[in-house]
PDB file of C-alpha atoms in Angstrom:
ATOM      1  CA  UNK A  67     151.439-128.274-252.084  1.00 82.00           C
ATOM      2  CA  UNK A  68     153.396-125.545-253.370  1.00 86.00           C
ATOM      3  CA  UNK A  69     150.344-123.646-255.052  1.00 93.00           C
ATOM      4  CA  UNK A  70     152.101-124.038-258.442  1.00 96.00           C
ATOM      5  CA  UNK A  71     150.184-126.320-260.813  1.00 97.00           C
ATOM      6  CA  UNK A  72     151.651-127.942-263.823  1.00 97.00           C
ATOM      7  CA  UNK A  73     149.769-130.045-266.420  1.00 97.00           C
ATOM      8  CA  UNK A  74     150.016-132.574-267.784  1.00 97.00           C
ATOM      9  CA  UNK A  75     151.846-134.652-265.216  1.00 96.00           C
ATOM     10  CA  UNK A  76     152.920-137.058-267.767  1.00 96.00           C
ATOM     11  CA  UNK A  77     153.341-136.735-271.654  1.00 97.00           C
ATOM     12  CA  UNK A  78     154.320-139.269-274.305  1.00 97.00           C
ATOM     13  CA  UNK A  79     154.802-138.345-277.708  1.00 97.00           C
ATOM     14  CA  UNK A  80     156.592-139.113-280.902  1.00 97.00           C
ATOM     15  CA  UNK A  81     159.766-137.524-282.560  1.00 97.00           C
ATOM     16  CA  UNK A  82     158.832-134.571-284.602  1.00 97.00           C
ATOM     17  CA  UNK A  83     155.711-133.598-282.765  1.00 97.00           C
ATOM     18  CA  UNK A  84     154.898-130.728-280.989  1.00 98.00           C
ATOM     19  CA  UNK A  85     153.743-130.516-277.355  1.00 98.00           C
ATOM     20  CA  UNK A  86     152.387-127.680-275.042  1.00 98.00           C
ATOM     21  CA  UNK A  87     153.141-127.715-271.148  1.00 98.00           C
ATOM     22  CA  UNK A  88     151.053-125.571-268.924  1.00 98.00           C
ATOM     23  CA  UNK A  89     151.854-123.812-265.615  1.00 98.00           C
ATOM     24  CA  UNK A  90     149.591-121.777-263.211  1.00 98.00           C
ATOM     25  CA  UNK A  91     151.695-119.961-260.675  1.00 96.00           C
ATOM     26  CA  UNK A  92     150.957-119.361-256.999  1.00 95.00           C
ATOM     27  CA  UNK A  93     148.306-116.651-256.420  1.00 94.00           C
ATOM     28  CA  UNK A  94     149.987-113.315-256.409  1.00 91.00           C
ATOM     29  CA  UNK A  95     153.240-114.634-258.011  1.00 93.00           C
ATOM     30  CA  UNK A  96     154.185-112.462-260.924  1.00 92.00           C
ATOM     31  CA  UNK A  97     157.432-114.457-262.010  1.00 92.00           C
ATOM     32  CA  UNK A  98     157.396-117.830-263.908  1.00 94.00           C
ATOM     33  CA  UNK A  99     160.306-119.691-264.503  1.00 94.00           C
ATOM     34  CA  UNK A 100     160.947-122.852-266.601  1.00 96.00           C
ATOM     35  CA  UNK A 101     163.596-125.515-266.014  1.00 95.00           C
ATOM     36  CA  UNK A 102     164.538-128.609-267.600  1.00 95.00           C
ATOM     37  CA  UNK A 103     165.967-131.662-265.787  1.00 92.00           C
ATOM     38  CA  UNK A 104     167.310-134.392-267.775  1.00 88.00           C
ATOM     39  CA  UNK A 105     168.197-137.728-266.424  1.00 77.00           C
ATOM     40  CA  UNK A 106     170.757-137.328-263.482  1.00 67.00           C
ATOM     41  CA  UNK A 107     171.320-133.809-264.386  1.00 75.00           C
ATOM     42  CA  UNK A 108     170.751-130.748-262.429  1.00 81.00           C
ATOM     43  CA  UNK A 109     167.846-128.166-263.159  1.00 89.00           C
ATOM     44  CA  UNK A 110     168.673-126.191-266.447  1.00 91.00           C
ATOM     45  CA  UNK A 111     167.249-123.006-266.718  1.00 91.00           C
ATOM     46  CA  UNK A 112     165.228-122.268-269.641  1.00 95.00           C
ATOM     47  CA  UNK A 113     163.463-118.984-269.425  1.00 94.00           C
ATOM     48  CA  UNK A 114     161.710-116.561-266.969  1.00 92.00           C
ATOM     49  CA  UNK A 115     158.738-114.285-267.574  1.00 93.00           C
ATOM     50  CA  UNK A 116     157.677-111.502-265.239  1.00 91.00           C
ATOM     51  CA  UNK A 117     154.213-109.998-265.434  1.00 92.00           C
ATOM     52  CA  UNK A 118     153.830-111.118-268.975  1.00 93.00           C
ATOM     53  CA  UNK A 119     157.098-109.992-270.319  1.00 93.00           C
ATOM     54  CA  UNK A 120     160.292-112.276-271.087  1.00 92.00           C
ATOM     55  CA  UNK A 121     162.849-111.401-268.418  1.00 89.00           C
ATOM     56  CA  UNK A 122     165.659-113.874-268.792  1.00 88.00           C
ATOM     57  CA  UNK A 123     166.728-116.457-271.079  1.00 90.00           C
ATOM     58  CA  UNK A 124     168.838-119.488-270.480  1.00 89.00           C
ATOM     59  CA  UNK A 125     169.841-122.425-272.532  1.00 83.00           C
ATOM     60  CA  UNK A 126     166.499-122.817-274.111  1.00 92.00           C
ATOM     61  CA  UNK A 127     166.708-124.206-277.767  1.00 94.00           C
ATOM     62  CA  UNK A 128     164.995-122.447-280.775  1.00 95.00           C
ATOM     63  CA  UNK A 129     162.587-125.124-281.129  1.00 96.00           C
ATOM     64  CA  UNK A 130     161.220-124.275-277.675  1.00 97.00           C
ATOM     65  CA  UNK A 131     159.182-121.197-276.979  1.00 96.00           C
ATOM     66  CA  UNK A 132     157.184-119.899-274.144  1.00 97.00           C
ATOM     67  CA  UNK A 133     154.852-117.211-273.040  1.00 97.00           C
ATOM     68  CA  UNK A 134     153.085-115.733-270.165  1.00 97.00           C
ATOM     69  CA  UNK A 135     149.257-114.789-270.553  1.00 97.00           C
ATOM     70  CA  UNK A 136     147.363-111.761-268.839  1.00 96.00           C
ATOM     71  CA  UNK A 137     146.041-114.033-266.228  1.00 95.00           C
ATOM     72  CA  UNK A 138     149.688-114.965-265.452  1.00 96.00           C
ATOM     73  CA  UNK A 139     149.541-118.630-266.371  1.00 97.00           C
ATOM     74  CA  UNK A 140     152.371-119.756-268.587  1.00 98.00           C
ATOM     75  CA  UNK A 141     152.782-122.062-271.562  1.00 98.00           C
ATOM     76  CA  UNK A 142     156.039-123.901-272.840  1.00 98.00           C
ATOM     77  CA  UNK A 143     155.772-124.946-276.347  1.00 98.00           C
ATOM     78  CA  UNK A 144     158.297-127.756-277.537  1.00 97.00           C
ATOM     79  CA  UNK A 145     158.368-128.473-281.233  1.00 97.00           C
ATOM     80  CA  UNK A 146     160.107-130.811-283.631  1.00 97.00           C
ATOM     81  CA  UNK A 147     160.583-132.913-280.675  1.00 97.00           C
ATOM     82  CA  UNK A 148     163.591-135.262-280.609  1.00 97.00           C
ATOM     83  CA  UNK A 149     164.440-138.243-278.300  1.00 96.00           C
ATOM     84  CA  UNK A 150     166.941-135.952-276.239  1.00 94.00           C
ATOM     85  CA  UNK A 151     164.142-133.791-275.297  1.00 96.00           C
ATOM     86  CA  UNK A 152     162.849-136.423-272.888  1.00 96.00           C
ATOM     87  CA  UNK A 153     162.982-134.864-269.518  1.00 95.00           C
ATOM     88  CA  UNK A 154     161.185-133.505-266.531  1.00 95.00           C
ATOM     89  CA  UNK A 155     160.062-129.935-267.140  1.00 97.00           C
ATOM     90  CA  UNK A 156     159.459-127.833-263.907  1.00 96.00           C
ATOM     91  CA  UNK A 157     157.772-124.570-263.691  1.00 96.00           C
ATOM     92  CA  UNK A 158     158.485-122.374-260.654  1.00 94.00           C
ATOM     93  CA  UNK A 159     156.958-119.048-259.603  1.00 93.00           C
ATOM     94  CA  UNK A 160     158.014-116.304-257.266  1.00 90.00           C
ATOM     95  CA  UNK A 161     156.679-112.927-256.414  1.00 86.00           C
ATOM     96  CA  UNK A 162     159.336-111.469-258.541  1.00 76.00           C
ATOM     97  CA  UNK A 163     159.905-107.665-258.785  1.00 66.00           C
ATOM     98  CA  UNK A 164     162.906-105.702-257.658  1.00 62.00           C
ATOM     99  CA  UNK A 165     163.889-107.946-254.683  1.00 64.00           C
ATOM    100  CA  UNK A 166     164.511-111.711-254.912  1.00 67.00           C
ATOM    101  CA  UNK A 167     162.063-113.977-253.314  1.00 74.00           C
ATOM    102  CA  UNK A 168     162.264-117.767-253.229  1.00 83.00           C
ATOM    103  CA  UNK A 169     160.875-119.786-256.028  1.00 88.00           C
ATOM    104  CA  UNK A 170     158.126-122.543-255.592  1.00 92.00           C
ATOM    105  CA  UNK A 171     158.034-125.336-257.814  1.00 94.00           C
ATOM    106  CA  UNK A 172     155.250-127.364-259.343  1.00 96.00           C
ATOM    107  CA  UNK A 173     155.419-131.242-259.555  1.00 95.00           C
ATOM    108  CA  UNK A 174     156.696-131.145-263.122  1.00 96.00           C
ATOM    109  CA  UNK A 175     155.765-132.700-266.440  1.00 97.00           C
ATOM    110  CA  UNK A 176     157.592-135.645-267.455  1.00 96.00           C
ATOM    111  CA  UNK A 177     157.975-135.725-271.092  1.00 97.00           C
ATOM    112  CA  UNK A 178     158.961-138.872-272.936  1.00 97.00           C
ATOM    113  CA  UNK A 179     159.641-138.626-276.691  1.00 97.00           C
ATOM    114  CA  UNK A 180     159.607-142.004-278.489  1.00 97.00           C
TER     115      UNK A 180
ATOM    116  CA  UNK B  10     179.862-123.658-267.746  1.00 69.00           C
ATOM    117  CA  UNK B  11     178.742-125.082-264.357  1.00 81.00           C
ATOM    118  CA  UNK B  12     178.735-122.090-262.251  1.00 92.00           C
ATOM    119  CA  UNK B  13     177.332-123.958-259.240  1.00 94.00           C
ATOM    120  CA  UNK B  14     178.794-127.266-258.496  1.00 94.00           C
ATOM    121  CA  UNK B  15     177.928-130.120-256.136  1.00 95.00           C
ATOM    122  CA  UNK B  16     180.843-132.612-256.518  1.00 92.00           C
ATOM    123  CA  UNK B  17     179.391-135.300-254.499  1.00 94.00           C
ATOM    124  CA  UNK B  18     176.659-137.079-256.339  1.00 93.00           C
ATOM    125  CA  UNK B  19     175.747-139.123-253.272  1.00 95.00           C
ATOM    126  CA  UNK B  20     176.160-139.193-249.505  1.00 97.00           C
ATOM    127  CA  UNK B  21     175.186-141.913-247.077  1.00 97.00           C
ATOM    128  CA  UNK B  22     174.854-140.908-243.311  1.00 98.00           C
ATOM    129  CA  UNK B  23     173.533-142.814-240.110  1.00 97.00           C
ATOM    130  CA  UNK B  24     170.437-141.468-238.541  1.00 97.00           C
ATOM    131  CA  UNK B  25     171.212-139.178-235.806  1.00 97.00           C
ATOM    132  CA  UNK B  26     174.464-138.136-237.174  1.00 97.00           C
ATOM    133  CA  UNK B  27     175.248-134.955-239.074  1.00 98.00           C
ATOM    134  CA  UNK B  28     174.806-134.789-242.717  1.00 98.00           C
ATOM    135  CA  UNK B  29     176.905-132.142-244.405  1.00 98.00           C
ATOM    136  CA  UNK B  30     176.310-131.329-248.183  1.00 98.00           C
ATOM    137  CA  UNK B  31     178.847-129.048-250.038  1.00 98.00           C
ATOM    138  CA  UNK B  32     178.450-126.617-252.768  1.00 97.00           C
ATOM    139  CA  UNK B  33     180.983-124.529-254.855  1.00 97.00           C
ATOM    140  CA  UNK B  34     180.166-121.526-256.951  1.00 97.00           C
ATOM    141  CA  UNK B  35     182.488-119.632-259.588  1.00 96.00           C
ATOM    142  CA  UNK B  36     180.402-116.538-260.313  1.00 93.00           C
ATOM    143  CA  UNK B  37     181.320-113.924-257.920  1.00 93.00           C
ATOM    144  CA  UNK B  38     178.179-111.930-258.920  1.00 91.00           C
ATOM    145  CA  UNK B  39     176.035-114.298-256.938  1.00 93.00           C
ATOM    146  CA  UNK B  40     174.792-112.823-253.739  1.00 91.00           C
ATOM    147  CA  UNK B  41     171.871-115.183-252.723  1.00 92.00           C
ATOM    148  CA  UNK B  42     172.083-118.838-252.115  1.00 95.00           C
ATOM    149  CA  UNK B  43     169.405-121.369-251.475  1.00 94.00           C
ATOM    150  CA  UNK B  44     169.148-125.086-250.827  1.00 96.00           C
ATOM    151  CA  UNK B  45     166.162-126.950-252.202  1.00 95.00           C
ATOM    152  CA  UNK B  46     165.183-130.555-251.567  1.00 96.00           C
ATOM    153  CA  UNK B  47     163.574-132.824-253.926  1.00 93.00           C
ATOM    154  CA  UNK B  48     161.907-136.177-253.339  1.00 92.00           C
ATOM    155  CA  UNK B  49     161.093-138.433-256.424  1.00 86.00           C
ATOM    156  CA  UNK B  50     158.230-137.330-258.637  1.00 81.00           C
ATOM    157  CA  UNK B  51     157.709-134.120-256.738  1.00 88.00           C
ATOM    158  CA  UNK B  52     159.104-130.668-257.535  1.00 92.00           C
ATOM    159  CA  UNK B  53     161.970-129.151-255.585  1.00 93.00           C
ATOM    160  CA  UNK B  54     160.991-127.680-252.191  1.00 94.00           C
ATOM    161  CA  UNK B  55     162.554-124.612-250.694  1.00 92.00           C
ATOM    162  CA  UNK B  56     164.686-125.631-247.667  1.00 95.00           C
ATOM    163  CA  UNK B  57     166.884-122.672-246.687  1.00 95.00           C
ATOM    164  CA  UNK B  58     168.690-119.798-247.803  1.00 94.00           C
ATOM    165  CA  UNK B  59     171.474-117.301-247.231  1.00 95.00           C
ATOM    166  CA  UNK B  60     172.456-113.908-248.348  1.00 93.00           C
ATOM    167  CA  UNK B  61     175.997-113.022-249.023  1.00 94.00           C
ATOM    168  CA  UNK B  62     176.011-110.594-246.226  1.00 94.00           C
ATOM    169  CA  UNK B  63     175.829-113.324-243.789  1.00 95.00           C
ATOM    170  CA  UNK B  64     178.176-116.423-243.168  1.00 96.00           C
ATOM    171  CA  UNK B  65     175.419-118.557-241.259  1.00 97.00           C
ATOM    172  CA  UNK B  66     171.717-119.039-241.237  1.00 97.00           C
ATOM    173  CA  UNK B  67     169.960-121.606-239.157  1.00 97.00           C
ATOM    174  CA  UNK B  68     166.456-122.983-239.146  1.00 96.00           C
ATOM    175  CA  UNK B  69     165.817-125.767-236.857  1.00 97.00           C
ATOM    176  CA  UNK B  70     167.909-128.817-237.897  1.00 98.00           C
ATOM    177  CA  UNK B  71     169.340-127.099-240.889  1.00 98.00           C
ATOM    178  CA  UNK B  72     172.221-124.713-241.128  1.00 98.00           C
ATOM    179  CA  UNK B  73     173.709-123.093-244.000  1.00 98.00           C
ATOM    180  CA  UNK B  74     177.397-121.720-244.022  1.00 98.00           C
ATOM    181  CA  UNK B  75     178.671-119.366-246.577  1.00 98.00           C
ATOM    182  CA  UNK B  76     182.451-118.838-247.133  1.00 97.00           C
ATOM    183  CA  UNK B  77     182.404-116.146-249.707  1.00 96.00           C
ATOM    184  CA  UNK B  78     186.343-115.980-250.117  1.00 96.00           C
ATOM    185  CA  UNK B  79     186.253-119.767-250.902  1.00 97.00           C
ATOM    186  CA  UNK B  80     183.238-119.393-252.983  1.00 97.00           C
ATOM    187  CA  UNK B  81     181.795-122.126-250.887  1.00 97.00           C
ATOM    188  CA  UNK B  82     178.573-123.203-248.979  1.00 97.00           C
ATOM    189  CA  UNK B  83     177.445-126.161-247.021  1.00 98.00           C
ATOM    190  CA  UNK B  84     174.431-127.398-245.644  1.00 98.00           C
ATOM    191  CA  UNK B  85     174.259-129.101-242.325  1.00 98.00           C
ATOM    192  CA  UNK B  86     171.424-131.470-241.212  1.00 98.00           C
ATOM    193  CA  UNK B  87     171.669-132.246-237.431  1.00 97.00           C
ATOM    194  CA  UNK B  88     170.324-134.740-236.540  1.00 98.00           C
ATOM    195  CA  UNK B  89     169.759-136.492-239.734  1.00 98.00           C
ATOM    196  CA  UNK B  90     166.441-138.311-239.943  1.00 97.00           C
ATOM    197  CA  UNK B  91     165.384-140.984-242.480  1.00 96.00           C
ATOM    198  CA  UNK B  92     162.827-138.530-243.937  1.00 95.00           C
ATOM    199  CA  UNK B  93     165.651-136.355-244.956  1.00 97.00           C
ATOM    200  CA  UNK B  94     166.638-138.817-247.692  1.00 97.00           C
ATOM    201  CA  UNK B  95     166.171-136.898-250.723  1.00 96.00           C
ATOM    202  CA  UNK B  96     168.266-135.132-253.459  1.00 95.00           C
ATOM    203  CA  UNK B  97     169.550-131.716-252.314  1.00 97.00           C
ATOM    204  CA  UNK B  98     170.185-128.948-255.000  1.00 96.00           C
ATOM    205  CA  UNK B  99     172.108-125.841-254.252  1.00 96.00           C
ATOM    206  CA  UNK B 100     171.069-122.600-256.059  1.00 94.00           C
ATOM    207  CA  UNK B 101     172.404-119.330-256.467  1.00 93.00           C
ATOM    208  CA  UNK B 102     171.323-115.913-257.764  1.00 90.00           C
ATOM    209  CA  UNK B 103     172.277-112.354-258.342  1.00 87.00           C
ATOM    210  CA  UNK B 104     169.451-110.434-256.643  1.00 80.00           C
ATOM    211  CA  UNK B 105     170.227-107.301-258.656  1.00 72.00           C
ATOM    212  CA  UNK B 106     169.573-108.909-262.040  1.00 67.00           C
ATOM    213  CA  UNK B 107     166.751-111.136-263.440  1.00 60.00           C
ATOM    214  CA  UNK B 108     166.712-113.113-260.338  1.00 66.00           C
ATOM    215  CA  UNK B 109     166.888-116.585-262.077  1.00 81.00           C
ATOM    216  CA  UNK B 110     168.373-119.473-259.910  1.00 87.00           C
ATOM    217  CA  UNK B 111     171.326-121.344-261.089  1.00 90.00           C
ATOM    218  CA  UNK B 112     171.323-124.943-259.771  1.00 92.00           C
ATOM    219  CA  UNK B 113     173.995-127.520-258.879  1.00 93.00           C
ATOM    220  CA  UNK B 114     173.610-131.042-260.223  1.00 91.00           C
ATOM    221  CA  UNK B 115     172.304-132.304-256.636  1.00 94.00           C
ATOM    222  CA  UNK B 116     173.607-134.492-254.103  1.00 96.00           C
ATOM    223  CA  UNK B 117     171.500-137.558-253.231  1.00 96.00           C
ATOM    224  CA  UNK B 118     171.485-137.972-249.420  1.00 97.00           C
ATOM    225  CA  UNK B 119     170.489-141.402-247.807  1.00 97.00           C
ATOM    226  CA  UNK B 120     169.868-141.361-244.125  1.00 97.00           C
ATOM    227  CA  UNK B 121     170.288-144.927-242.778  1.00 96.00           C
ATOM    228  CA  UNK B 122     168.934-146.497-239.729  1.00 90.00           C
TER     229      UNK B 122
END
Protein backbone atom coordinates (compact mmCIF):
# COMPACT_ATOMS: atom_id res chain seq x y z
CA UNK A 1 0.00 0.00 0.00
CA UNK A 2 1.60 3.24 -1.22
CA UNK A 3 -0.56 5.44 0.99
CA UNK A 4 -2.01 7.24 -2.04
CA UNK A 5 -5.74 6.68 -2.44
CA UNK A 6 -7.61 7.12 -5.68
CA UNK A 7 -11.34 6.91 -6.18
CA UNK A 8 -13.19 5.52 -7.96
CA UNK A 9 -11.22 2.47 -9.11
CA UNK A 10 -13.36 2.03 -12.19
CA UNK A 11 -15.57 4.43 -14.09
CA UNK A 12 -17.68 3.84 -17.16
CA UNK A 13 -19.32 6.80 -18.80
CA UNK A 14 -20.67 7.95 -22.14
CA UNK A 15 -19.09 10.29 -24.64
CA UNK A 16 -19.76 13.94 -23.95
CA UNK A 17 -20.04 13.43 -20.21
CA UNK A 18 -17.95 14.89 -17.42
CA UNK A 19 -16.26 12.96 -14.62
CA UNK A 20 -14.19 13.78 -11.57
CA UNK A 21 -11.34 11.63 -10.33
CA UNK A 22 -10.17 12.03 -6.77
CA UNK A 23 -6.78 11.55 -5.15
CA UNK A 24 -5.70 11.65 -1.52
CA UNK A 25 -1.93 11.92 -1.21
CA UNK A 26 0.24 10.24 1.40
CA UNK A 27 0.22 11.95 4.74
CA UNK A 28 2.73 14.78 4.69
CA UNK A 29 3.14 14.90 0.92
CA UNK A 30 2.60 18.32 -0.59
CA UNK A 31 2.99 17.47 -4.27
CA UNK A 32 0.38 15.70 -6.33
CA UNK A 33 0.93 14.55 -9.90
CA UNK A 34 -1.57 13.23 -12.42
CA UNK A 35 -0.56 10.80 -15.14
CA UNK A 36 -2.48 9.15 -17.96
CA UNK A 37 -1.67 5.70 -19.26
CA UNK A 38 -3.42 4.73 -22.47
CA UNK A 39 -3.34 1.17 -23.77
CA UNK A 40 0.26 -0.05 -24.14
CA UNK A 41 1.59 3.45 -23.65
CA UNK A 42 3.88 4.89 -21.07
CA UNK A 43 2.73 7.22 -18.36
CA UNK A 44 2.03 10.65 -19.77
CA UNK A 45 2.41 13.50 -17.33
CA UNK A 46 -0.66 15.69 -17.14
CA UNK A 47 -0.23 18.16 -14.31
CA UNK A 48 1.42 18.74 -10.93
CA UNK A 49 0.24 20.67 -7.92
CA UNK A 50 2.37 21.67 -4.98
CA UNK A 51 0.70 22.84 -1.79
CA UNK A 52 -2.39 23.99 -3.62
CA UNK A 53 -0.69 25.72 -6.53
CA UNK A 54 -0.19 24.46 -10.05
CA UNK A 55 3.50 23.75 -10.49
CA UNK A 56 3.93 22.08 -13.85
CA UNK A 57 1.78 21.25 -16.79
CA UNK A 58 2.27 18.50 -19.30
CA UNK A 59 0.19 17.30 -22.20
CA UNK A 60 -3.11 18.06 -20.56
CA UNK A 61 -6.04 18.75 -22.85
CA UNK A 62 -8.06 21.92 -22.42
CA UNK A 63 -11.07 19.72 -21.65
CA UNK A 64 -9.22 18.50 -18.56
CA UNK A 65 -8.60 20.49 -15.42
CA UNK A 66 -7.36 19.79 -11.95
CA UNK A 67 -7.07 21.40 -8.57
CA UNK A 68 -5.55 20.72 -5.19
CA UNK A 69 -7.57 21.65 -2.14
CA UNK A 70 -6.41 23.05 1.21
CA UNK A 71 -6.47 19.55 2.71
CA UNK A 72 -4.09 18.59 -0.15
CA UNK A 73 -6.39 16.16 -1.86
CA UNK A 74 -6.67 16.67 -5.58
CA UNK A 75 -9.32 16.23 -8.22
CA UNK A 76 -8.93 15.76 -11.94
CA UNK A 77 -11.93 16.86 -13.97
CA UNK A 78 -12.43 15.45 -17.44
CA UNK A 79 -15.19 16.95 -19.57
CA UNK A 80 -16.70 16.47 -23.03
CA UNK A 81 -15.32 12.97 -22.87
CA UNK A 82 -14.27 11.21 -26.04
CA UNK A 83 -13.61 7.52 -26.71
CA UNK A 84 -9.88 8.27 -26.81
CA UNK A 85 -9.95 9.46 -23.22
CA UNK A 86 -10.37 5.88 -22.08
CA UNK A 87 -7.25 5.16 -20.06
CA UNK A 88 -5.80 4.54 -16.65
CA UNK A 89 -5.37 7.72 -14.70
CA UNK A 90 -2.78 7.64 -11.95
CA UNK A 91 -2.20 10.04 -9.15
CA UNK A 92 1.15 10.20 -7.40
CA UNK A 93 2.38 12.18 -4.46
CA UNK A 94 5.72 13.20 -3.06
CA UNK A 95 7.02 15.42 -0.34
CA UNK A 96 7.92 17.97 -2.99
CA UNK A 97 9.68 21.16 -2.11
CA UNK A 98 13.11 22.18 -3.29
CA UNK A 99 14.72 18.75 -3.46
CA UNK A 100 13.28 15.90 -5.44
CA UNK A 101 11.86 12.90 -3.68
CA UNK A 102 10.45 9.75 -5.18
CA UNK A 103 6.81 9.81 -6.10
CA UNK A 104 4.41 7.19 -4.77
CA UNK A 105 1.55 6.12 -6.97
CA UNK A 106 -2.03 5.22 -6.26
CA UNK A 107 -3.70 2.21 -7.83
CA UNK A 108 -5.25 4.29 -10.56
CA UNK A 109 -8.72 4.94 -11.91
CA UNK A 110 -9.65 3.01 -15.01
CA UNK A 111 -11.88 5.23 -17.14
CA UNK A 112 -13.87 3.68 -19.94
CA UNK A 113 -15.74 6.00 -22.28
CA UNK A 114 -18.43 4.27 -24.34
CA UNK B 1 9.01 13.97 -28.45
CA UNK B 2 9.89 10.92 -26.40
CA UNK B 3 12.60 12.12 -24.04
CA UNK B 4 12.89 8.79 -22.26
CA UNK B 5 12.95 5.68 -24.40
CA UNK B 6 12.73 2.02 -23.60
CA UNK B 7 13.25 0.35 -26.94
CA UNK B 8 12.51 -3.18 -25.83
CA UNK B 9 8.79 -3.65 -25.21
CA UNK B 10 9.37 -7.08 -23.70
CA UNK B 11 12.04 -9.35 -22.32
CA UNK B 12 11.97 -12.99 -21.28
CA UNK B 13 14.58 -14.37 -18.88
CA UNK B 14 15.00 -17.69 -17.13
CA UNK B 15 14.74 -17.82 -13.38
CA UNK B 16 18.15 -17.38 -11.76
CA UNK B 17 19.67 -15.58 -14.72
CA UNK B 18 20.37 -11.87 -15.07
CA UNK B 19 17.73 -9.51 -16.43
CA UNK B 20 19.00 -6.35 -18.07
CA UNK B 21 16.53 -3.61 -18.88
CA UNK B 22 17.70 -0.62 -20.87
CA UNK B 23 16.69 2.99 -21.08
CA UNK B 24 17.91 5.92 -23.15
CA UNK B 25 17.20 9.60 -22.66
CA UNK B 26 17.69 12.66 -24.79
CA UNK B 27 17.31 15.55 -22.36
CA UNK B 28 20.73 16.48 -20.96
CA UNK B 29 19.03 18.43 -18.18
CA UNK B 30 17.85 15.23 -16.50
CA UNK B 31 19.88 14.64 -13.37
CA UNK B 32 17.95 12.00 -11.49
CA UNK B 33 16.74 8.67 -12.78
CA UNK B 34 14.37 6.12 -11.37
CA UNK B 35 12.99 2.70 -12.09
CA UNK B 36 9.41 1.80 -11.28
CA UNK B 37 7.85 -1.63 -11.37
CA UNK B 38 4.22 -2.15 -12.22
CA UNK B 39 2.01 -5.17 -11.76
CA UNK B 40 -1.34 -5.42 -13.55
CA UNK B 41 -4.15 -3.50 -11.86
CA UNK B 42 -1.71 -1.73 -9.55
CA UNK B 43 0.05 1.59 -9.61
CA UNK B 44 3.78 1.83 -10.34
CA UNK B 45 6.01 1.09 -7.38
CA UNK B 46 9.35 2.79 -6.87
CA UNK B 47 12.23 0.36 -7.19
CA UNK B 48 15.58 2.12 -7.31
CA UNK B 49 17.05 5.45 -8.33
CA UNK B 50 20.34 7.06 -9.24
CA UNK B 51 21.63 10.59 -9.24
CA UNK B 52 23.66 11.86 -12.16
CA UNK B 53 26.68 12.29 -9.90
CA UNK B 54 26.91 8.52 -9.60
CA UNK B 55 27.37 5.80 -12.16
CA UNK B 56 26.06 2.90 -10.13
CA UNK B 57 23.57 2.27 -7.36
CA UNK B 58 22.87 -1.10 -5.84
CA UNK B 59 20.01 -2.33 -3.69
CA UNK B 60 19.94 -6.05 -3.06
CA UNK B 61 19.30 -7.87 -6.31
CA UNK B 62 18.79 -4.61 -8.20
CA UNK B 63 21.56 -2.46 -9.64
CA UNK B 64 21.15 0.60 -11.81
CA UNK B 65 24.00 1.78 -14.01
CA UNK B 66 24.19 5.24 -15.53
CA UNK B 67 26.33 6.21 -18.51
CA UNK B 68 25.91 9.95 -18.81
CA UNK B 69 28.01 10.37 -21.91
CA UNK B 70 25.83 7.84 -23.74
CA UNK B 71 22.65 9.10 -22.05
CA UNK B 72 21.90 5.52 -21.16
CA UNK B 73 20.91 3.68 -18.05
CA UNK B 74 20.23 0.08 -17.30
CA UNK B 75 18.64 -1.96 -14.56
CA UNK B 76 20.19 -5.30 -13.69
CA UNK B 77 18.27 -7.87 -11.70
CA UNK B 78 20.35 -10.74 -10.39
CA UNK B 79 19.18 -13.40 -9.87
CA UNK B 80 15.84 -13.00 -11.59
CA UNK B 81 12.83 -14.48 -9.83
CA UNK B 82 9.33 -15.27 -11.12
CA UNK B 83 7.94 -12.53 -8.86
CA UNK B 84 9.98 -10.00 -10.83
CA UNK B 85 7.64 -10.51 -13.79
CA UNK B 86 6.10 -7.09 -14.30
CA UNK B 87 6.35 -3.99 -16.45
CA UNK B 88 9.38 -1.85 -15.64
CA UNK B 89 9.32 1.87 -16.32
CA UNK B 90 12.36 4.06 -16.50
CA UNK B 91 11.78 7.66 -15.42
CA UNK B 92 13.87 10.81 -15.32
CA UNK B 93 13.64 14.27 -13.88
CA UNK B 94 15.49 17.52 -13.46
CA UNK B 95 15.59 18.12 -9.74
CA UNK B 96 16.17 21.82 -10.24
CA UNK B 97 12.82 22.40 -11.90
CA UNK B 98 9.31 21.33 -11.15
CA UNK B 99 10.51 17.80 -10.50
CA UNK B 100 7.90 16.02 -12.59
CA UNK B 101 8.86 12.56 -13.77
CA UNK B 102 9.13 11.78 -17.46
CA UNK B 103 8.49 8.10 -18.09
CA UNK B 104 9.51 5.68 -20.79
CA UNK B 105 6.97 3.36 -22.38
CA UNK B 106 7.96 0.40 -20.24
CA UNK B 107 9.47 -3.04 -20.73
CA UNK B 108 7.48 -6.12 -19.85
CA UNK B 109 9.75 -8.62 -18.11
CA UNK B 110 8.76 -12.24 -17.91
CA UNK B 111 10.82 -14.52 -15.74
CA UNK B 112 10.28 -18.13 -16.70
CA UNK B 113 10.86 -21.24 -14.63
